[in-house]
Short mmCIF file of C-alpha atoms and ligand atoms in Angstrom, two decimals:
data_model
loop_
_atom_site.label_atom_id
_atom_site.label_comp_id
_atom_site.label_asym_id
_atom_site.label_seq_id
_atom_site.Cartn_x
_atom_site.Cartn_y
_atom_site.Cartn_z
CA MET S 223 0.00 0.00 0.00
CA PHE S 224 1.44 3.39 -0.94
CA GLN S 225 0.83 6.27 1.44
CA ARG S 226 1.66 9.93 1.71
CA GLY S 227 5.47 10.17 1.67
CA ASN S 228 5.85 7.10 -0.61
CA GLU S 229 5.61 9.10 -3.84
CA SER S 230 8.82 7.89 -5.42
CA ALA S 231 8.05 4.20 -4.73
CA LEU S 232 4.56 4.73 -6.11
CA ARG S 233 5.92 6.36 -9.26
CA ALA S 234 8.27 3.44 -9.83
CA ALA S 235 5.40 0.97 -9.33
CA VAL S 236 3.22 2.80 -11.85
CA ARG S 237 5.99 2.87 -14.44
CA ARG S 238 6.69 -0.82 -13.93
CA THR S 239 3.02 -1.78 -14.13
CA VAL S 240 2.37 0.23 -17.28
CA HIS S 241 5.47 -1.29 -18.83
CA GLU S 242 4.60 -4.87 -17.85
CA THR S 243 0.87 -4.89 -18.62
CA PRO S 244 0.10 -6.36 -22.05
CA VAL S 245 -1.90 -4.26 -24.48
CA THR S 246 -4.91 -4.93 -26.65
CA ASP S 247 -4.30 -2.58 -29.56
CA LEU S 248 -7.80 -1.71 -30.72
CA HIS S 249 -7.05 -0.11 -34.09
CA THR S 250 -4.22 -1.09 -36.41
CA HIS S 251 -3.74 -1.69 -40.12
CA LEU S 252 -1.80 -4.90 -39.49
CA TYR S 253 -2.79 -8.27 -40.90
CA ALA S 254 -2.43 -11.81 -39.62
CA PRO S 255 0.22 -13.90 -41.44
CA PRO S 256 -2.32 -15.80 -43.62
CA PHE S 257 -3.06 -12.50 -45.40
CA GLY S 258 0.39 -12.88 -46.99
CA ALA S 259 1.89 -9.73 -48.48
CA LEU S 260 -0.65 -7.54 -46.68
CA LEU S 261 1.34 -8.02 -43.48
CA LEU S 262 4.05 -5.39 -43.83
CA TYR S 263 7.27 -5.68 -41.84
CA GLY S 264 10.96 -4.85 -42.01
CA VAL S 265 13.10 -1.76 -42.16
CA ASP S 266 12.22 -0.75 -45.75
CA GLU S 267 8.53 -0.73 -44.82
CA LEU S 268 9.28 1.21 -41.63
CA LEU S 269 11.21 3.83 -43.59
CA THR S 270 8.56 4.23 -46.28
CA TYR S 271 5.70 4.71 -43.79
CA HIS S 272 3.48 7.45 -45.18
CA TYR S 273 4.15 9.64 -42.13
CA LEU S 274 7.81 9.74 -43.30
CA ILE S 275 6.95 10.23 -46.96
CA SER S 276 5.51 13.69 -46.29
CA GLU S 277 8.64 14.53 -44.34
CA VAL S 278 11.02 13.49 -47.14
CA PHE S 279 9.20 15.66 -49.67
CA ARG S 280 9.55 18.64 -47.33
CA ALA S 281 13.26 17.99 -46.97
CA THR S 282 14.10 17.26 -50.63
CA ARG S 283 11.39 19.16 -52.55
CA MET S 284 11.74 16.33 -55.04
CA PRO S 285 9.21 16.10 -57.91
CA TYR S 286 6.50 13.66 -56.81
CA ASP S 287 6.79 11.44 -59.88
CA GLN S 288 10.48 11.03 -59.37
CA TYR S 289 9.93 9.65 -55.87
CA TRP S 290 7.09 7.34 -56.86
CA ALA S 291 9.17 5.92 -59.74
CA LEU S 292 11.76 4.62 -57.26
CA SER S 293 11.63 1.04 -55.99
CA LYS S 294 10.67 0.55 -52.34
CA ARG S 295 14.29 -0.07 -51.45
CA GLU S 296 15.40 3.10 -53.24
CA GLN S 297 12.67 5.10 -51.48
CA ALA S 298 13.89 3.70 -48.17
CA ASP S 299 17.50 4.58 -49.04
CA LEU S 300 16.47 8.14 -49.86
CA ILE S 301 14.47 8.54 -46.65
CA TRP S 302 17.28 7.08 -44.56
CA LYS S 303 19.87 9.38 -46.15
CA THR S 304 17.68 12.49 -46.05
CA LEU S 305 15.87 12.22 -42.74
CA PHE S 306 18.28 10.15 -40.64
CA ILE S 307 21.79 10.91 -41.88
CA GLU S 308 21.70 14.42 -43.33
CA ARG S 309 19.65 15.72 -40.37
CA SER S 310 18.82 14.26 -36.98
CA PRO S 311 15.74 12.03 -36.86
CA ILE S 312 13.86 13.93 -34.16
CA SER S 313 10.35 13.96 -35.61
CA GLU S 314 8.06 11.43 -33.92
CA ALA S 315 7.83 9.26 -37.04
CA CYS S 316 11.63 9.22 -37.45
CA ARG S 317 12.26 8.59 -33.77
CA GLY S 318 9.82 5.72 -33.98
CA VAL S 319 11.96 3.83 -36.49
CA ILE S 320 14.97 4.14 -34.21
CA THR S 321 13.04 3.02 -31.12
CA SER S 322 11.68 -0.02 -32.95
CA LEU S 323 15.11 -1.10 -34.21
CA ASP S 324 16.66 -0.54 -30.80
CA LYS S 325 14.02 -2.58 -28.96
CA LEU S 326 14.57 -5.44 -31.40
CA GLY S 327 18.19 -5.47 -30.28
CA LEU S 328 19.73 -3.85 -33.35
CA ASP S 329 22.66 -1.48 -32.94
CA VAL S 330 21.19 1.88 -33.88
CA GLY S 331 24.57 3.48 -33.16
CA SER S 332 26.03 1.74 -36.22
CA ARG S 333 23.60 3.52 -38.60
CA ASN S 334 24.13 0.53 -40.87
CA LEU S 335 20.93 0.22 -42.89
CA ASP S 336 22.06 -2.92 -44.72
CA SER S 337 22.69 -4.74 -41.46
CA TYR S 338 19.13 -3.89 -40.40
CA ARG S 339 17.89 -5.26 -43.72
CA ASP S 340 19.78 -8.49 -43.10
CA TYR S 341 18.04 -8.88 -39.76
CA PHE S 342 14.59 -8.91 -41.34
CA ALA S 343 15.50 -10.96 -44.42
CA ASP S 344 13.90 -14.40 -44.47
CA ALA S 345 11.95 -13.83 -41.24
CA ASP S 346 9.23 -16.40 -40.68
CA PRO S 347 6.10 -14.22 -40.40
CA ASP S 348 4.53 -16.19 -37.55
CA ALA S 349 7.67 -16.26 -35.45
CA HIS S 350 8.37 -12.62 -36.28
CA VAL S 351 4.90 -11.56 -35.12
CA ASN S 352 5.56 -13.32 -31.82
CA ARG S 353 8.95 -11.67 -31.48
CA VAL S 354 7.59 -8.20 -32.23
CA PHE S 355 4.53 -8.57 -30.00
CA ALA S 356 6.85 -9.69 -27.21
CA ALA S 357 9.14 -6.69 -27.74
CA ALA S 358 6.12 -4.37 -27.73
CA ASN S 359 4.33 -6.27 -24.93
CA VAL S 360 1.25 -6.33 -27.13
CA HIS S 361 -1.09 -9.23 -26.51
CA ASP S 362 -3.47 -8.84 -29.43
CA VAL S 363 -4.41 -6.30 -32.08
CA VAL S 364 -7.48 -5.38 -34.09
CA MET S 365 -7.03 -5.28 -37.86
CA THR S 366 -8.85 -2.97 -40.29
CA ASN S 367 -10.74 -5.24 -42.66
CA ASP S 368 -12.16 -3.64 -45.74
CA PRO S 369 -14.61 -5.94 -47.55
CA PHE S 370 -14.23 -3.76 -50.65
CA ASP S 371 -10.49 -4.39 -50.84
CA GLU S 372 -9.73 -6.73 -53.75
CA VAL S 373 -6.41 -7.79 -52.24
CA GLU S 374 -7.85 -8.67 -48.86
CA ARG S 375 -11.03 -10.43 -49.94
CA PRO S 376 -9.46 -13.69 -51.22
CA ALA S 377 -8.05 -14.50 -47.78
CA TRP S 378 -11.57 -14.42 -46.31
CA GLU S 379 -13.00 -16.35 -49.21
CA ASN S 380 -10.30 -18.98 -48.97
CA GLY S 381 -11.47 -19.79 -45.46
CA TYR S 382 -9.19 -17.67 -43.25
CA ALA S 383 -9.74 -19.28 -39.87
CA GLY S 384 -8.69 -16.45 -37.59
CA ASP S 385 -5.65 -15.90 -35.45
CA LYS S 386 -6.10 -15.18 -31.76
CA ARG S 387 -3.47 -12.44 -31.95
CA PHE S 388 -5.39 -10.59 -34.69
CA HIS S 389 -9.08 -9.70 -34.38
CA ALA S 390 -11.17 -8.30 -37.21
CA ALA S 391 -12.98 -4.97 -37.54
CA LEU S 392 -15.34 -4.39 -40.45
CA ARG S 393 -14.33 -1.12 -42.12
CA ILE S 394 -17.04 0.37 -44.27
CA ASP S 395 -15.72 3.67 -45.65
CA PRO S 396 -16.80 3.03 -49.26
CA LEU S 397 -20.35 2.29 -48.17
CA LEU S 398 -20.77 5.55 -46.26
CA ASN S 399 -18.54 7.80 -48.33
CA ASN S 400 -19.09 6.45 -51.86
CA TYR S 401 -22.37 4.53 -51.97
CA VAL S 402 -22.65 4.33 -55.78
CA TYR S 403 -19.36 2.48 -56.00
CA ALA S 404 -20.13 0.29 -52.96
CA SER S 405 -23.58 -0.69 -54.18
CA GLU S 406 -22.16 -1.73 -57.52
CA MET S 407 -19.68 -3.99 -55.71
CA LEU S 408 -22.49 -5.43 -53.59
CA ARG S 409 -24.51 -6.25 -56.67
CA GLY S 410 -21.49 -8.12 -58.04
CA TRP S 411 -21.57 -10.27 -54.89
CA GLY S 412 -25.27 -11.07 -55.20
CA TYR S 413 -26.84 -8.34 -53.04
CA ASN S 414 -29.61 -6.43 -54.75
CA SER S 415 -28.53 -3.01 -53.46
CA THR S 416 -29.81 -0.67 -56.13
CA THR S 417 -28.41 2.85 -56.43
CA HIS S 418 -31.94 4.08 -55.86
CA VAL S 419 -32.02 3.56 -52.09
CA ASP S 420 -35.45 2.17 -51.27
CA SER S 421 -36.40 -0.18 -48.44
CA SER S 422 -35.36 -3.31 -50.30
CA ALA S 423 -31.92 -1.83 -51.13
CA LEU S 424 -31.49 -0.94 -47.44
CA SER S 425 -32.43 -4.44 -46.44
CA GLU S 426 -29.81 -5.82 -48.83
CA VAL S 427 -27.16 -3.54 -47.35
CA ARG S 428 -28.12 -4.85 -43.89
CA ARG S 429 -27.85 -8.42 -45.14
CA PHE S 430 -24.40 -7.68 -46.56
CA LEU S 431 -23.17 -6.07 -43.32
CA SER S 432 -24.54 -8.84 -41.19
CA ASP S 433 -22.94 -11.50 -43.40
CA ARG S 434 -19.56 -9.76 -43.21
CA VAL S 435 -19.72 -9.25 -39.43
CA LYS S 436 -20.42 -12.96 -39.01
CA ARG S 437 -17.82 -14.10 -41.53
CA MET S 438 -15.10 -11.91 -39.98
CA ASN S 439 -16.28 -12.28 -36.41
CA ALA S 440 -15.82 -8.51 -36.37
CA LEU S 441 -15.39 -6.85 -32.98
CA TYR S 442 -16.89 -3.62 -34.31
CA MET S 443 -17.82 -1.81 -37.52
CA ALA S 444 -15.76 1.29 -38.34
CA VAL S 445 -15.61 4.26 -40.63
CA SER S 446 -13.46 7.34 -41.08
CA LEU S 447 -15.40 10.51 -41.77
CA PRO S 448 -14.70 14.01 -43.07
CA PRO S 449 -14.83 17.14 -40.90
CA ASP S 450 -18.27 18.04 -42.27
CA PHE S 451 -19.82 14.82 -40.95
CA ALA S 452 -23.34 15.67 -39.76
CA PHE S 453 -26.06 13.71 -38.02
CA PRO S 454 -28.96 13.75 -38.48
CA GLU S 455 -29.03 15.18 -41.97
CA ASP S 456 -30.89 14.66 -45.19
CA SER S 457 -28.19 12.53 -46.79
CA LEU S 458 -27.60 9.02 -47.94
CA ARG S 459 -24.84 8.61 -45.38
CA ALA S 460 -27.12 9.53 -42.46
CA LYS S 461 -29.81 7.21 -43.82
CA LEU S 462 -27.37 4.31 -44.12
CA ILE S 463 -26.12 4.91 -40.58
CA ALA S 464 -29.61 5.06 -39.07
CA GLU S 465 -31.20 2.30 -41.11
CA CYS S 466 -28.34 -0.11 -41.77
CA ILE S 467 -25.30 0.34 -39.51
CA VAL S 468 -27.20 1.02 -36.30
CA PRO S 469 -29.60 -1.95 -36.57
CA VAL S 470 -26.89 -4.38 -37.66
CA ALA S 471 -24.59 -3.22 -34.85
CA ALA S 472 -27.47 -3.70 -32.40
CA GLN S 473 -28.31 -7.13 -33.79
CA HIS S 474 -24.74 -8.33 -33.20
CA ASN S 475 -24.24 -6.18 -30.08
CA ILE S 476 -21.06 -4.63 -31.45
CA PRO S 477 -19.97 -0.98 -31.36
CA PHE S 478 -19.85 1.34 -34.34
CA ALA S 479 -16.51 3.17 -34.39
CA LEU S 480 -16.42 6.64 -35.92
CA MET S 481 -13.08 8.24 -36.71
CA ILE S 482 -13.94 11.81 -37.51
CA GLY S 483 -12.06 14.75 -38.98
CA VAL S 484 -9.95 13.51 -41.89
CA LYS S 485 -9.75 15.61 -45.06
CA ARG S 486 -8.84 13.03 -47.66
CA ALA S 487 -6.41 13.90 -50.46
CA VAL S 488 -5.55 17.48 -49.54
CA ASN S 489 -2.50 16.85 -51.69
CA PRO S 490 -3.27 13.82 -53.88
CA ALA S 491 0.28 13.72 -55.26
CA LEU S 492 1.38 12.45 -51.86
CA LYS S 493 -1.01 9.46 -52.12
CA LEU S 494 -1.61 7.95 -48.65
CA ALA S 495 0.48 10.77 -47.15
CA GLY S 496 -1.74 13.44 -48.67
CA ASP S 497 -4.62 13.53 -46.17
CA GLY S 498 -5.22 16.43 -43.79
CA VAL S 499 -7.28 17.38 -40.78
CA ALA S 500 -9.98 19.87 -39.80
CA ARG S 501 -12.25 20.46 -36.86
CA ALA S 502 -15.56 18.58 -36.93
CA ASP S 503 -18.89 18.88 -35.12
CA VAL S 504 -19.06 16.98 -31.82
CA GLY S 505 -22.80 17.70 -31.87
CA ALA S 506 -23.18 14.99 -34.53
CA VAL S 507 -21.71 12.46 -32.08
CA GLU S 508 -23.98 13.68 -29.28
CA ARG S 509 -27.09 13.38 -31.44
CA LEU S 510 -26.14 9.90 -32.60
CA CYS S 511 -25.59 8.73 -29.01
CA ALA S 512 -28.84 10.35 -27.87
CA GLU S 513 -30.95 8.95 -30.67
CA PHE S 514 -29.66 5.39 -30.28
CA PRO S 515 -29.08 4.89 -26.54
CA LYS S 516 -29.02 1.10 -26.90
CA ASN S 517 -26.23 1.28 -29.46
CA LYS S 518 -22.54 1.52 -28.60
CA PHE S 519 -20.36 4.15 -30.29
CA MET S 520 -16.58 4.29 -30.20
CA VAL S 521 -15.21 7.67 -31.25
CA THR S 522 -11.84 9.21 -31.92
CA MET S 523 -11.44 12.64 -33.51
CA LEU S 524 -8.50 13.94 -35.48
CA ALA S 525 -8.50 17.64 -34.63
CA ARG S 526 -6.88 18.72 -31.39
CA GLU S 527 -9.60 21.40 -31.16
CA ASN S 528 -12.30 18.72 -30.83
CA GLN S 529 -10.82 16.88 -27.87
CA HIS S 530 -12.28 18.85 -24.99
CA GLU S 531 -15.80 18.90 -26.41
CA LEU S 532 -15.55 15.18 -27.10
CA CYS S 533 -14.57 14.48 -23.48
CA VAL S 534 -17.56 16.47 -22.28
CA ALA S 535 -19.81 14.50 -24.64
CA GLY S 536 -18.32 11.35 -23.10
CA ARG S 537 -19.55 12.50 -19.69
CA LYS S 538 -23.10 12.73 -21.04
CA PHE S 539 -23.37 9.43 -22.85
CA PRO S 540 -22.44 6.06 -21.33
CA ASN S 541 -22.85 4.56 -24.81
CA LEU S 542 -19.92 6.68 -26.05
CA PHE S 543 -16.44 5.21 -25.71
CA ILE S 544 -13.51 7.50 -26.45
CA PHE S 545 -10.28 6.02 -27.71
CA GLY S 546 -6.82 6.73 -29.04
CA CYS S 547 -4.73 9.69 -30.12
CA TRP S 548 -5.28 9.32 -33.80
CA TRP S 549 -2.65 9.89 -36.51
CA PHE S 550 -1.55 13.57 -36.36
CA LEU S 551 -2.33 13.50 -32.63
CA ASN S 552 -0.02 10.56 -32.04
CA ASN S 553 2.81 12.84 -30.89
CA PRO S 554 4.14 12.99 -27.33
CA SER S 555 3.04 16.56 -26.56
CA LEU S 556 -0.51 15.92 -27.76
CA ILE S 557 -0.80 12.44 -26.24
CA GLU S 558 0.16 13.91 -22.89
CA GLU S 559 -2.33 16.75 -23.13
CA MET S 560 -5.15 14.46 -24.28
CA THR S 561 -4.43 11.69 -21.77
CA ARG S 562 -4.39 14.14 -18.90
CA MET S 563 -7.61 15.79 -20.08
CA ARG S 564 -9.38 12.46 -20.54
CA LEU S 565 -8.38 11.08 -17.16
CA GLU S 566 -9.45 14.31 -15.48
CA LEU S 567 -12.83 14.43 -17.23
CA LEU S 568 -13.61 10.75 -17.72
CA GLY S 569 -11.55 8.96 -15.08
CA LEU S 570 -10.48 5.48 -16.10
CA SER S 571 -13.30 4.88 -18.58
CA VAL S 572 -11.32 5.35 -21.81
CA THR S 573 -8.70 3.66 -23.96
CA PRO S 574 -6.02 6.33 -24.13
CA GLN S 575 -4.19 4.96 -27.13
CA HIS S 576 -4.19 2.71 -30.17
CA SER S 577 -1.20 2.30 -32.48
CA ASP S 578 -2.64 2.66 -35.99
CA ALA S 579 0.42 0.60 -36.95
CA ARG S 580 0.66 -0.20 -40.65
CA VAL S 581 4.02 -1.93 -40.36
CA LEU S 582 4.39 -4.67 -37.77
CA GLU S 583 7.38 -3.26 -35.89
CA GLN S 584 5.60 0.07 -35.42
CA VAL S 585 3.68 -1.42 -32.51
CA ILE S 586 6.99 -1.40 -30.65
CA TYR S 587 7.60 2.32 -30.82
CA LYS S 588 4.01 3.44 -30.68
CA TRP S 589 3.52 1.59 -27.40
CA GLU S 590 6.96 2.33 -25.97
CA HIS S 591 6.41 6.07 -26.48
CA SER S 592 2.77 6.09 -25.36
CA ARG S 593 3.34 3.90 -22.31
CA ALA S 594 5.92 6.40 -21.02
CA ILE S 595 3.37 9.21 -21.28
CA ILE S 596 0.45 7.25 -19.86
CA ALA S 597 2.66 6.29 -16.90
CA LYS S 598 3.75 9.88 -16.39
CA VAL S 599 0.17 11.16 -16.26
CA LEU S 600 -0.99 8.31 -14.02
CA GLU S 601 1.92 8.83 -11.61
CA GLU S 602 0.88 12.42 -11.23
CA LYS S 603 -2.77 11.51 -10.62
CA TYR S 604 -1.96 8.88 -7.98
CA CYS S 605 0.47 11.28 -6.26
CA ASP S 606 -2.29 13.88 -6.05
CA LEU S 607 -4.41 11.24 -4.29
CA LEU S 608 -1.59 10.29 -1.93
CA ASN S 609 -1.21 13.91 -0.95
CA THR S 610 -4.76 13.97 0.36
CA GLY S 611 -4.14 10.97 2.60
CA TRP S 612 -5.75 8.43 0.24
CA ASN S 613 -3.78 5.17 -0.07
CA VAL S 614 -3.20 3.27 -3.30
CA SER S 615 -2.27 -0.41 -3.52
CA ASP S 616 -0.28 -2.34 -6.12
CA SER S 617 -3.33 -4.35 -7.06
CA GLU S 618 -5.39 -1.20 -7.57
CA ILE S 619 -2.71 0.17 -9.88
CA ALA S 620 -2.65 -3.13 -11.79
CA ARG S 621 -6.46 -3.11 -12.11
CA ASP S 622 -6.52 0.48 -13.40
CA VAL S 623 -3.70 -0.03 -15.89
CA GLU S 624 -5.21 -3.26 -17.25
CA GLY S 625 -8.37 -1.29 -17.92
CA LEU S 626 -6.57 1.49 -19.73
CA LEU S 627 -4.46 -0.84 -21.86
CA GLY S 628 -7.30 -3.06 -23.03
CA GLY S 629 -9.81 -4.09 -20.37
CA ASN S 630 -12.00 -1.01 -20.78
CA PHE S 631 -12.30 -1.65 -24.50
CA TRP S 632 -13.29 -5.29 -23.93
CA ASP S 633 -15.84 -4.29 -21.29
CA PHE S 634 -17.43 -1.81 -23.65
CA GLN S 635 -17.27 -4.18 -26.60
CA GLN S 636 -19.11 -6.86 -24.62
CA ALA S 637 -21.50 -4.62 -22.67
CA VAL S 638 -25.22 -5.02 -23.24
CA LEU S 639 -26.96 -1.66 -22.93
O1 RAT U 1012 -3.00 6.63 -39.54
C1 RAT U 1012 -2.98 6.25 -40.71
O2 RAT U 1012 -2.14 5.47 -41.12
C2 RAT U 1012 -3.96 6.82 -41.68
O3 RAT U 1012 -3.49 6.66 -42.95
C3 RAT U 1012 -5.30 6.17 -41.72
O4 RAT U 1012 -5.19 4.84 -42.01
C4 RAT U 1012 -6.22 6.26 -40.59
O5 RAT U 1012 -5.65 5.81 -39.42
C5 RAT U 1012 -7.47 5.50 -40.88
O6 RAT U 1012 -7.72 4.47 -40.26
O7 RAT U 1012 -8.21 5.95 -41.76
ZN1 ZN U 1013 -6.15 3.89 -39.02
#
């Protein structure tokens, strides 16, 4: 039991517990080994992460076509030379590569890119996943499974049997952001989802969603949305949410995850690196939660300016679960600000972070960096309690940290409202 005067022992215990507690990473873009080439790993993939691609264009001002004409290895060479050798790799995305290599036991002091390549060559994907998850202390991750993705679909159709380290999430961006295209795909798979959206088309969309949730054993359905996302509104998107997503989510008792605030293709020449951010309307989230109190909504927002309002909305709606520091917010200064704000406004009822990893080894740095910040904020909060005369035990710290690093998500995912 830690008491007033034991602050430094308590701080050490919090740091140790946060470090030693395994994570459930609730949103990644990683794939289980049976998905083959979709599982990205290795130093060339780490270096060509789209977060680093925007940085290399800033540093080189290279014509876009010239970069895209390079092979992956040449792109990685260029990024290594430009962002790691010719200047110090202090941005969060650069630092992340170094942390990941270091935690895998590679000598980052040598700056020998080819020796890092040798390390990953011929890795057995299954064994490598185990090794990386162990280095990151990640227990399991949630994939992003897009039923409209031609490359991903065959794995499901060929009887992918699941992998307890990788859960599925049904990602439905095309359906909500580009219905004409999605409905055409659905028709190709035998669903009579006409472009004229009448009640029978809606019922076919529901049948499609329900089939996919079952086939994937999806933990939740998810979408990313632009800053002008509104609800309710007189739009196809709002209709599909209210009449398809919400009932299917309720039928399977799974949450609907909304990731709000991305401006797609602000600079299309950057491809995946070309998306931006803008403030969105938290009122849309409030109205959704109010209108469907028996449904569960997981929400993360991309604009820093939305975070306080979102926390306040979280206080009003028990069916709203707030998670992660998404994408441009996944930087130490912002993670710290957001984690502190969330714990102060929402206590321990959130999941402070997800990795959004696209390359396997990224889970190492994303969690290493975030754990340090989560521990720092928690230490401070427990010390404040100690200073009042409240005591805190090791098992209470373990309970709280398990919740933050995964348990709270599982509770919400399984809750019946
Ligand atoms: O963080 C990212 O890598 C982004 O490109 C997106 O994938 C984003 O996280 C998303 O899920 O849409
Ligand atoms: Zn993502």
